[in-house]
């Protein structure tokens, strides 16, 4: 008779997508009480979190021309560069854009935990 090896317990599963509280605090400080982006954060990770907040303010399942999405973004920030916001929303996969740049649409997806925390805090500021 051969002894069967004892089955070891499954390793503990890591917490799913932990929230980076420091990044949340830094990013939330870039928004005013009305939820407008006051300044473009310096760290790239914070920029991405700020873009998630803007993404959350784009109505879902609607198509926008470049001019319309630019106007929408102009109303969501105060530092005067809606083009960087538009390009980065597309660049990180939060907004779909046709090849000719004529149509923009929010891509529906669940935000990561840290982005969801920032969205929640900015919405309730």
GROMACS .gro file of C-alpha atoms in nm:
model
  125
    1UNK     CA    1   0.000   0.000   0.000
    2UNK     CA    2   0.124   0.342  -0.090
    3UNK     CA    3   0.053   0.633   0.131
    4UNK     CA    4  -0.131   0.905  -0.051
    5UNK     CA    5   0.018   1.248   0.008
    6UNK     CA    6  -0.196   1.457   0.231
    7UNK     CA    7  -0.379   1.720   0.039
    8UNK     CA    8  -0.259   2.057   0.150
    9UNK     CA    9  -0.514   2.329   0.205
   10UNK     CA   10  -0.561   2.570  -0.079
   11UNK     CA   11  -0.347   2.881  -0.044
   12UNK     CA   12  -0.537   3.187   0.072
   13UNK     CA   13  -0.674   3.392  -0.213
   14UNK     CA   14  -0.543   3.747  -0.234
   15UNK     CA   15  -0.795   4.021  -0.172
   16UNK     CA   16  -0.950   4.115  -0.501
   17UNK     CA   17  -0.820   4.447  -0.624
   18UNK     CA   18  -0.736   4.624  -0.296
   19UNK     CA   19  -0.808   4.997  -0.274
   20UNK     CA   20  -0.505   5.227  -0.269
   21UNK     CA   21  -0.628   5.478  -0.011
   22UNK     CA   22  -0.337   5.719  -0.064
   23UNK     CA   23  -0.405   5.735  -0.438
   24UNK     CA   24  -0.774   5.792  -0.363
   25UNK     CA   25  -0.693   6.084  -0.131
   26UNK     CA   26  -0.447   6.241  -0.378
   27UNK     CA   27  -0.685   6.212  -0.670
   28UNK     CA   28  -0.993   6.336  -0.485
   29UNK     CA   29  -0.800   6.655  -0.397
   30UNK     CA   30  -0.778   6.729  -0.771
   31UNK     CA   31  -1.158   6.778  -0.785
   32UNK     CA   32  -1.373   7.061  -0.650
   33UNK     CA   33  -1.693   7.014  -0.449
   34UNK     CA   34  -1.897   7.013  -0.771
   35UNK     CA   35  -1.691   6.725  -0.911
   36UNK     CA   36  -1.494   6.930  -1.165
   37UNK     CA   37  -1.132   6.837  -1.225
   38UNK     CA   38  -0.929   7.137  -1.108
   39UNK     CA   39  -0.584   7.023  -1.218
   40UNK     CA   40  -0.426   6.737  -1.410
   41UNK     CA   41  -0.253   6.512  -1.154
   42UNK     CA   42   0.120   6.454  -1.204
   43UNK     CA   43   0.142   6.079  -1.128
   44UNK     CA   44   0.016   5.872  -1.421
   45UNK     CA   45  -0.179   5.643  -1.188
   46UNK     CA   46  -0.367   5.942  -1.046
   47UNK     CA   47  -0.436   6.068  -1.399
   48UNK     CA   48  -0.597   5.735  -1.481
   49UNK     CA   49  -0.810   5.753  -1.166
   50UNK     CA   50  -0.920   6.105  -1.262
   51UNK     CA   51  -1.010   5.977  -1.609
   52UNK     CA   52  -1.230   5.711  -1.451
   53UNK     CA   53  -1.421   5.986  -1.269
   54UNK     CA   54  -1.473   6.170  -1.598
   55UNK     CA   55  -1.574   5.841  -1.763
   56UNK     CA   56  -1.842   5.799  -1.494
   57UNK     CA   57  -1.990   6.136  -1.594
   58UNK     CA   58  -2.024   6.049  -1.963
   59UNK     CA   59  -2.378   5.920  -2.019
   60UNK     CA   60  -2.373   5.554  -2.126
   61UNK     CA   61  -2.493   5.419  -2.460
   62UNK     CA   62  -2.480   5.755  -2.635
   63UNK     CA   63  -2.271   5.853  -2.934
   64UNK     CA   64  -2.095   6.188  -2.948
   65UNK     CA   65  -1.917   6.377  -3.222
   66UNK     CA   66  -1.568   6.503  -3.143
   67UNK     CA   67  -1.712   6.850  -3.081
   68UNK     CA   68  -1.983   6.712  -2.849
   69UNK     CA   69  -1.745   6.502  -2.639
   70UNK     CA   70  -1.507   6.800  -2.622
   71UNK     CA   71  -1.788   7.026  -2.495
   72UNK     CA   72  -1.888   6.766  -2.239
   73UNK     CA   73  -1.528   6.738  -2.114
   74UNK     CA   74  -1.488   7.118  -2.110
   75UNK     CA   75  -1.773   7.127  -1.860
   76UNK     CA   76  -1.603   6.871  -1.636
   77UNK     CA   77  -1.266   7.035  -1.578
   78UNK     CA   78  -1.110   7.376  -1.509
   79UNK     CA   79  -0.755   7.352  -1.640
   80UNK     CA   80  -0.827   7.416  -2.007
   81UNK     CA   81  -0.706   7.105  -2.192
   82UNK     CA   82  -1.004   6.895  -2.294
   83UNK     CA   83  -0.801   6.746  -2.582
   84UNK     CA   84  -0.566   6.560  -2.345
   85UNK     CA   85  -0.866   6.425  -2.157
   86UNK     CA   86  -1.038   6.311  -2.478
   87UNK     CA   87  -0.721   6.146  -2.612
   88UNK     CA   88  -0.639   5.975  -2.282
   89UNK     CA   89  -0.995   5.847  -2.231
   90UNK     CA   90  -0.958   5.677  -2.569
   91UNK     CA   91  -0.595   5.577  -2.509
   92UNK     CA   92  -0.665   5.383  -2.189
   93UNK     CA   93  -0.977   5.215  -2.325
   94UNK     CA   94  -1.252   5.406  -2.147
   95UNK     CA   95  -1.398   5.558  -2.463
   96UNK     CA   96  -1.443   5.407  -2.809
   97UNK     CA   97  -1.354   5.626  -3.106
   98UNK     CA   98  -1.405   5.550  -3.473
   99UNK     CA   99  -1.095   5.553  -3.694
  100UNK     CA  100  -1.201   5.884  -3.847
  101UNK     CA  101  -1.254   6.037  -3.497
  102UNK     CA  102  -1.613   6.128  -3.583
  103UNK     CA  103  -1.789   5.917  -3.321
  104UNK     CA  104  -1.707   5.870  -2.953
  105UNK     CA  105  -1.887   5.644  -2.706
  106UNK     CA  106  -1.821   5.543  -2.346
  107UNK     CA  107  -1.711   5.181  -2.311
  108UNK     CA  108  -1.920   5.009  -2.045
  109UNK     CA  109  -1.706   4.829  -1.789
  110UNK     CA  110  -1.665   4.795  -1.416
  111UNK     CA  111  -1.409   5.036  -1.268
  112UNK     CA  112  -1.125   4.887  -1.063
  113UNK     CA  113  -1.176   4.913  -0.685
  114UNK     CA  114  -0.953   5.220  -0.640
  115UNK     CA  115  -1.122   5.402  -0.929
  116UNK     CA  116  -1.465   5.313  -0.788
  117UNK     CA  117  -1.360   5.458  -0.451
  118UNK     CA  118  -1.250   5.784  -0.617
  119UNK     CA  119  -1.573   5.801  -0.821
  120UNK     CA  120  -1.776   5.751  -0.503
  121UNK     CA  121  -1.591   6.017  -0.305
  122UNK     CA  122  -1.604   6.276  -0.584
  123UNK     CA  123  -1.976   6.209  -0.635
  124UNK     CA  124  -2.044   6.266  -0.265
  125UNK     CA  125  -1.812   6.562  -0.207
   0.00000   0.00000   0.00000
